[in-house]
């Protein structure tokens, strides 16, 4: 198992990002789906947990075999999917990924959101022997990511929000911006297949890092689209996008 902690700062408050996160995930899922592959939403419903209180449970099926690297496609069936289960007790969330044909593969992500610039150490309360986990602080404006995901309208070095007056983000924005918040993500990747474990776990972490960068960039670049929304508005948007996405990839509503 390979464990890393990612810290992603945003020029938002934790309460603002609650709306932005839900909006961005739904819109991005719809954009990334096509007629053959994409993200099928199985359920999205209220969920209560004795420890964390009232939250939301979402279950999705991610069809993506054509998006695998060539070396992985050599041993992965042509049609397979990854199941995503997410428990959102904002500002704390849990997300788990399992594979339809690899029982020894899993990704477990714990997330906590705080109004600071990434200064909370050991926020997940790891045991002393586990505190040596690598911490990767991502810069949504200046870190490199795959060129295919670049969009001029989402370039945060140039983008300025008309509704919030925030941006463009300068090189020292994480030290000078107000408000500022941080997404702390503890990511555990397990792929217990002899001869492939290290390579695959490292590859998956690289993919996760790119996804986190792109997703958080979009959340701020799209801020003027969601900033005026209330929670009930974004929940309605979620439902509309889920139906549209399922129809887009040819799934029937049940």
mmCIF file of C-alpha atoms in Angstrom:
data_model
loop_
_atom_site.group_PDB
_atom_site.id
_atom_site.type_symbol
_atom_site.label_atom_id
_atom_site.label_comp_id
_atom_site.label_asym_id
_atom_site.label_seq_id
_atom_site.Cartn_x
_atom_site.Cartn_y
_atom_site.Cartn_z
ATOM 1 C CA UNK A 1 0.000 0.000 0.000
ATOM 2 C CA UNK A 2 1.264 3.472 -0.925
ATOM 3 C CA UNK A 3 -0.026 6.332 1.255
ATOM 4 C CA UNK A 4 0.320 10.052 0.560
ATOM 5 C CA UNK A 5 -1.250 13.241 1.878
ATOM 6 C CA UNK A 6 -2.204 15.970 -0.573
ATOM 7 C CA UNK A 7 -2.869 19.566 0.438
ATOM 8 C CA UNK A 8 -4.696 21.768 -2.067
ATOM 9 C CA UNK A 9 -5.294 25.417 -1.227
ATOM 10 C CA UNK A 10 -8.163 27.406 -2.747
ATOM 11 C CA UNK A 11 -8.980 31.160 -2.699
ATOM 12 C CA UNK A 12 -12.336 30.341 -1.100
ATOM 13 C CA UNK A 13 -13.836 29.677 2.309
ATOM 14 C CA UNK A 14 -14.733 26.158 3.430
ATOM 15 C CA UNK A 15 -18.428 27.078 3.362
ATOM 16 C CA UNK A 16 -18.171 28.484 -0.180
ATOM 17 C CA UNK A 17 -16.378 25.388 -1.406
ATOM 18 C CA UNK A 18 -19.178 23.159 -0.145
ATOM 19 C CA UNK A 19 -21.259 24.444 -3.081
ATOM 20 C CA UNK A 20 -18.340 24.629 -5.502
ATOM 21 C CA UNK A 21 -17.282 21.044 -4.850
ATOM 22 C CA UNK A 22 -20.741 19.609 -5.577
ATOM 23 C CA UNK A 23 -21.188 21.753 -8.692
ATOM 24 C CA UNK A 24 -17.737 20.941 -10.087
ATOM 25 C CA UNK A 25 -17.985 17.183 -9.580
ATOM 26 C CA UNK A 26 -21.357 17.018 -11.342
ATOM 27 C CA UNK A 27 -20.346 19.233 -14.266
ATOM 28 C CA UNK A 28 -16.969 17.548 -14.722
ATOM 29 C CA UNK A 29 -18.526 14.059 -14.656
ATOM 30 C CA UNK A 30 -20.948 15.088 -17.384
ATOM 31 C CA UNK A 31 -18.185 16.597 -19.518
ATOM 32 C CA UNK A 32 -15.941 13.526 -19.199
ATOM 33 C CA UNK A 33 -18.656 11.048 -20.209
ATOM 34 C CA UNK A 34 -19.379 10.041 -23.791
ATOM 35 C CA UNK A 35 -21.564 7.552 -25.630
ATOM 36 C CA UNK A 36 -19.317 4.588 -24.797
ATOM 37 C CA UNK A 37 -17.677 5.353 -21.486
ATOM 38 C CA UNK A 38 -18.223 7.647 -18.580
ATOM 39 C CA UNK A 39 -19.633 7.939 -15.091
ATOM 40 C CA UNK A 40 -22.905 6.178 -14.359
ATOM 41 C CA UNK A 41 -24.667 7.458 -11.229
ATOM 42 C CA UNK A 42 -26.284 4.578 -9.330
ATOM 43 C CA UNK A 43 -27.543 6.467 -6.286
ATOM 44 C CA UNK A 44 -27.298 9.833 -4.595
ATOM 45 C CA UNK A 45 -29.212 9.944 -1.330
ATOM 46 C CA UNK A 46 -29.149 11.278 2.252
ATOM 47 C CA UNK A 47 -27.180 9.137 4.689
ATOM 48 C CA UNK A 48 -26.820 9.302 8.463
ATOM 49 C CA UNK A 49 -23.750 8.112 10.339
ATOM 50 C CA UNK A 50 -23.681 7.948 14.174
ATOM 51 C CA UNK A 51 -20.143 9.341 14.309
ATOM 52 C CA UNK A 52 -20.324 11.993 11.563
ATOM 53 C CA UNK A 53 -23.996 12.940 11.512
ATOM 54 C CA UNK A 54 -26.154 13.675 8.490
ATOM 55 C CA UNK A 55 -24.491 13.416 5.110
ATOM 56 C CA UNK A 56 -24.908 12.274 1.528
ATOM 57 C CA UNK A 57 -24.077 8.872 0.030
ATOM 58 C CA UNK A 58 -23.232 8.711 -3.654
ATOM 59 C CA UNK A 59 -22.430 5.565 -5.618
ATOM 60 C CA UNK A 60 -21.106 5.705 -9.171
ATOM 61 C CA UNK A 61 -19.796 3.279 -11.750
ATOM 62 C CA UNK A 62 -16.837 4.610 -13.754
ATOM 63 C CA UNK A 63 -16.425 2.986 -17.183
ATOM 64 C CA UNK A 64 -12.945 3.846 -18.471
ATOM 65 C CA UNK A 65 -11.055 0.919 -20.009
ATOM 66 C CA UNK A 66 -9.980 2.948 -23.061
ATOM 67 C CA UNK A 67 -8.377 5.556 -20.779
ATOM 68 C CA UNK A 68 -5.891 3.092 -19.312
ATOM 69 C CA UNK A 69 -2.207 3.247 -20.339
ATOM 70 C CA UNK A 70 -1.178 0.728 -22.992
ATOM 71 C CA UNK A 71 0.754 -1.484 -20.577
ATOM 72 C CA UNK A 72 -2.354 -1.835 -18.378
ATOM 73 C CA UNK A 73 -4.710 -2.564 -21.286
ATOM 74 C CA UNK A 74 -2.613 -5.636 -22.026
ATOM 75 C CA UNK A 75 -4.002 -7.497 -18.994
ATOM 76 C CA UNK A 76 -7.264 -5.651 -18.238
ATOM 77 C CA UNK A 77 -10.523 -6.880 -19.829
ATOM 78 C CA UNK A 78 -11.901 -4.632 -22.546
ATOM 79 C CA UNK A 79 -15.036 -3.896 -20.554
ATOM 80 C CA UNK A 80 -14.611 -3.173 -16.867
ATOM 81 C CA UNK A 81 -15.585 -0.517 -14.381
ATOM 82 C CA UNK A 82 -14.551 1.036 -11.119
ATOM 83 C CA UNK A 83 -17.112 1.560 -8.360
ATOM 84 C CA UNK A 84 -16.931 4.825 -6.440
ATOM 85 C CA UNK A 85 -18.686 5.196 -3.098
ATOM 86 C CA UNK A 86 -18.547 8.584 -1.414
ATOM 87 C CA UNK A 87 -19.816 9.606 1.998
ATOM 88 C CA UNK A 88 -20.027 13.389 2.280
ATOM 89 C CA UNK A 89 -20.231 14.678 5.865
ATOM 90 C CA UNK A 90 -18.841 18.051 4.897
ATOM 91 C CA UNK A 91 -16.307 19.301 5.955
ATOM 92 C CA UNK A 92 -15.248 15.648 6.240
ATOM 93 C CA UNK A 93 -15.635 13.135 3.406
ATOM 94 C CA UNK A 94 -14.693 9.539 2.647
ATOM 95 C CA UNK A 95 -14.339 8.156 -0.879
ATOM 96 C CA UNK A 96 -13.597 4.552 -1.803
ATOM 97 C CA UNK A 97 -12.827 2.997 -5.189
ATOM 98 C CA UNK A 98 -12.890 -0.714 -6.004
ATOM 99 C CA UNK A 99 -12.450 -2.538 -9.302
ATOM 100 C CA UNK A 100 -14.946 -4.906 -10.899
ATOM 101 C CA UNK A 101 -12.397 -7.655 -11.543
ATOM 102 C CA UNK A 102 -9.467 -6.930 -9.176
ATOM 103 C CA UNK A 103 -10.436 -7.648 -5.547
ATOM 104 C CA UNK A 104 -6.940 -6.692 -4.368
ATOM 105 C CA UNK A 105 -7.231 -3.168 -5.772
ATOM 106 C CA UNK A 106 -8.643 -0.260 -3.782
ATOM 107 C CA UNK A 107 -8.281 3.470 -3.231
ATOM 108 C CA UNK A 108 -9.357 5.037 0.054
ATOM 109 C CA UNK A 109 -9.455 8.832 0.388
ATOM 110 C CA UNK A 110 -10.202 10.778 3.554
ATOM 111 C CA UNK A 111 -10.678 14.524 3.140
ATOM 112 C CA UNK A 112 -10.870 17.345 5.654
ATOM 113 C CA UNK A 113 -11.406 21.003 4.801
ATOM 114 C CA UNK A 114 -10.074 23.886 6.909
ATOM 115 C CA UNK A 115 -9.843 27.660 6.550
ATOM 116 C CA UNK A 116 -6.042 27.912 6.430
ATOM 117 C CA UNK A 117 -3.237 27.689 3.871
ATOM 118 C CA UNK A 118 -2.248 24.087 4.529
ATOM 119 C CA UNK A 119 -0.574 24.554 7.890
ATOM 120 C CA UNK A 120 -2.344 21.800 9.874
ATOM 121 C CA UNK A 121 0.069 18.911 10.411
ATOM 122 C CA UNK A 122 -1.194 15.387 11.077
ATOM 123 C CA UNK A 123 -4.770 16.556 10.639
ATOM 124 C CA UNK A 124 -5.896 12.923 10.325
ATOM 125 C CA UNK A 125 -4.453 11.929 13.703
ATOM 126 C CA UNK A 126 -2.174 9.194 12.388
ATOM 127 C CA UNK A 127 -0.230 7.046 14.807
ATOM 128 C CA UNK A 128 3.316 8.181 15.529
ATOM 129 C CA UNK A 129 4.831 5.466 13.325
ATOM 130 C CA UNK A 130 2.621 6.583 10.426
ATOM 131 C CA UNK A 131 3.416 10.289 10.592
ATOM 132 C CA UNK A 132 6.201 9.972 8.013
ATOM 133 C CA UNK A 133 3.609 9.949 5.211
ATOM 134 C CA UNK A 134 4.766 12.054 2.251
ATOM 135 C CA UNK A 135 2.981 15.414 2.067
ATOM 136 C CA UNK A 136 2.480 16.936 -1.387
ATOM 137 C CA UNK A 137 1.316 20.567 -1.425
ATOM 138 C CA UNK A 138 -0.343 21.290 -4.777
ATOM 139 C CA UNK A 139 -0.472 24.736 -6.394
ATOM 140 C CA UNK A 140 -3.631 24.917 -8.532
ATOM 141 C CA UNK A 141 -2.318 27.921 -10.468
ATOM 142 C CA UNK A 142 1.311 27.025 -11.177
ATOM 143 C CA UNK A 143 1.848 23.238 -10.908
ATOM 144 C CA UNK A 144 2.234 21.301 -14.158
ATOM 145 C CA UNK A 145 -0.481 18.889 -15.296
ATOM 146 C CA UNK A 146 -1.312 17.050 -18.565
ATOM 147 C CA UNK A 147 -1.569 19.529 -21.446
ATOM 148 C CA UNK A 148 -4.776 17.928 -22.735
ATOM 149 C CA UNK A 149 -6.589 19.321 -19.679
ATOM 150 C CA UNK A 150 -5.463 22.900 -20.291
ATOM 151 C CA UNK A 151 -8.093 25.516 -21.072
ATOM 152 C CA UNK A 152 -7.419 29.234 -21.427
ATOM 153 C CA UNK A 153 -10.621 30.019 -19.520
ATOM 154 C CA UNK A 154 -9.362 27.885 -16.609
ATOM 155 C CA UNK A 155 -5.864 29.395 -16.447
ATOM 156 C CA UNK A 156 -5.881 30.769 -12.901
ATOM 157 C CA UNK A 157 -2.829 32.927 -13.603
ATOM 158 C CA UNK A 158 -5.155 34.982 -15.834
ATOM 159 C CA UNK A 159 -8.672 34.252 -14.580
ATOM 160 C CA UNK A 160 -10.496 36.921 -12.576
ATOM 161 C CA UNK A 161 -13.867 36.260 -10.971
ATOM 162 C CA UNK A 162 -16.472 38.963 -11.611
ATOM 163 C CA UNK A 163 -18.688 37.856 -8.708
ATOM 164 C CA UNK A 164 -16.004 37.556 -6.030
ATOM 165 C CA UNK A 165 -13.308 39.932 -7.286
ATOM 166 C CA UNK A 166 -10.685 37.238 -6.700
ATOM 167 C CA UNK A 167 -7.904 36.396 -9.135
ATOM 168 C CA UNK A 168 -5.756 36.317 -11.137
ATOM 169 C CA UNK A 169 -3.567 34.265 -8.800
ATOM 170 C CA UNK A 170 -0.028 35.553 -8.447
ATOM 171 C CA UNK A 171 2.995 33.369 -7.709
ATOM 172 C CA UNK A 172 2.714 33.978 -3.951
ATOM 173 C CA UNK A 173 -1.086 33.716 -3.804
ATOM 174 C CA UNK A 174 -1.104 31.025 -1.107
ATOM 175 C CA UNK A 175 0.679 33.421 1.262
ATOM 176 C CA UNK A 176 -1.221 36.581 0.336
ATOM 177 C CA UNK A 177 -4.799 35.613 -0.641
ATOM 178 C CA UNK A 178 -7.752 36.106 1.654
ATOM 179 C CA UNK A 179 -9.924 34.145 2.084
ATOM 180 C CA UNK A 180 -8.016 30.908 1.741
ATOM 181 C CA UNK A 181 -8.844 27.304 2.576
ATOM 182 C CA UNK A 182 -7.179 23.926 2.196
ATOM 183 C CA UNK A 183 -8.387 20.484 1.145
ATOM 184 C CA UNK A 184 -6.406 17.895 3.083
ATOM 185 C CA UNK A 185 -6.569 14.468 1.418
ATOM 186 C CA UNK A 186 -5.097 11.283 2.859
ATOM 187 C CA UNK A 187 -4.925 8.816 -0.047
ATOM 188 C CA UNK A 188 -4.273 5.097 0.409
ATOM 189 C CA UNK A 189 -3.695 3.100 -2.791
ATOM 190 C CA UNK A 190 -3.529 -0.690 -2.686
ATOM 191 C CA UNK A 191 -2.778 -2.945 -5.664
ATOM 192 C CA UNK A 192 -1.588 -6.291 -4.320
ATOM 193 C CA UNK A 193 -0.613 -8.046 -7.539
ATOM 194 C CA UNK A 194 2.843 -9.563 -7.570
ATOM 195 C CA UNK A 195 5.236 -7.924 -10.001
ATOM 196 C CA UNK A 196 2.971 -4.919 -10.610
ATOM 197 C CA UNK A 197 2.240 -3.466 -7.183
ATOM 198 C CA UNK A 198 4.857 -0.706 -6.989
ATOM 199 C CA UNK A 199 4.462 0.404 -10.595
ATOM 200 C CA UNK A 200 0.678 0.501 -10.480
ATOM 201 C CA UNK A 201 0.433 2.221 -7.091
ATOM 202 C CA UNK A 202 2.852 4.933 -8.223
ATOM 203 C CA UNK A 203 0.951 5.360 -11.492
ATOM 204 C CA UNK A 204 -2.381 5.662 -9.672
ATOM 205 C CA UNK A 205 -1.005 8.336 -7.340
ATOM 206 C CA UNK A 206 0.226 10.307 -10.358
ATOM 207 C CA UNK A 207 -3.252 10.100 -11.903
ATOM 208 C CA UNK A 208 -4.858 11.143 -8.613
ATOM 209 C CA UNK A 209 -2.534 14.137 -8.340
ATOM 210 C CA UNK A 210 -3.469 15.267 -11.864
ATOM 211 C CA UNK A 211 -7.190 14.787 -11.145
ATOM 212 C CA UNK A 212 -6.931 16.829 -7.945
ATOM 213 C CA UNK A 213 -5.150 19.647 -9.747
ATOM 214 C CA UNK A 214 -7.628 19.799 -12.615
ATOM 215 C CA UNK A 215 -10.685 19.456 -10.380
ATOM 216 C CA UNK A 216 -9.657 22.195 -7.956
ATOM 217 C CA UNK A 217 -8.606 24.484 -10.815
ATOM 218 C CA UNK A 218 -12.053 24.076 -12.352
ATOM 219 C CA UNK A 219 -13.825 24.679 -9.050
ATOM 220 C CA UNK A 220 -12.345 28.180 -8.895
ATOM 221 C CA UNK A 221 -12.445 28.849 -12.645
ATOM 222 C CA UNK A 222 -16.194 28.077 -12.581
ATOM 223 C CA UNK A 223 -16.846 30.075 -9.397
ATOM 224 C CA UNK A 224 -19.045 32.631 -11.167
ATOM 225 C CA UNK A 225 -21.325 29.794 -12.307
ATOM 226 C CA UNK A 226 -22.015 28.460 -8.801
ATOM 227 C CA UNK A 227 -21.239 31.325 -6.402
ATOM 228 C CA UNK A 228 -24.872 32.498 -6.112
ATOM 229 C CA UNK A 229 -26.240 28.989 -5.575
ATOM 230 C CA UNK A 230 -27.632 27.707 -2.290
ATOM 231 C CA UNK A 231 -27.308 24.089 -1.168
ATOM 232 C CA UNK A 232 -30.778 23.178 -2.457
ATOM 233 C CA UNK A 233 -29.901 24.755 -5.830
ATOM 234 C CA UNK A 234 -26.751 22.719 -6.266
ATOM 235 C CA UNK A 235 -28.512 19.516 -5.163
ATOM 236 C CA UNK A 236 -31.070 20.123 -7.918
ATOM 237 C CA UNK A 237 -28.232 20.748 -10.377
ATOM 238 C CA UNK A 238 -26.629 17.458 -9.247
ATOM 239 C CA UNK A 239 -29.826 15.528 -9.962
ATOM 240 C CA UNK A 240 -30.182 17.115 -13.403
ATOM 241 C CA UNK A 241 -26.568 16.357 -14.312
ATOM 242 C CA UNK A 242 -26.825 12.776 -13.063
ATOM 243 C CA UNK A 243 -29.843 12.095 -15.281
ATOM 244 C CA UNK A 244 -28.193 13.791 -18.272
ATOM 245 C CA UNK A 245 -24.918 11.915 -17.746
ATOM 246 C CA UNK A 246 -26.616 8.519 -17.469
ATOM 247 C CA UNK A 247 -28.538 9.243 -20.672
ATOM 248 C CA UNK A 248 -25.334 10.363 -22.385
ATOM 249 C CA UNK A 249 -23.585 7.037 -21.798
ATOM 250 C CA UNK A 250 -26.720 5.027 -22.585
ATOM 251 C CA UNK A 251 -27.777 3.967 -19.074
ATOM 252 C CA UNK A 252 -31.442 3.632 -18.263
ATOM 253 C CA UNK A 253 -32.814 5.212 -15.111
ATOM 254 C CA UNK A 254 -34.025 2.673 -12.565
#
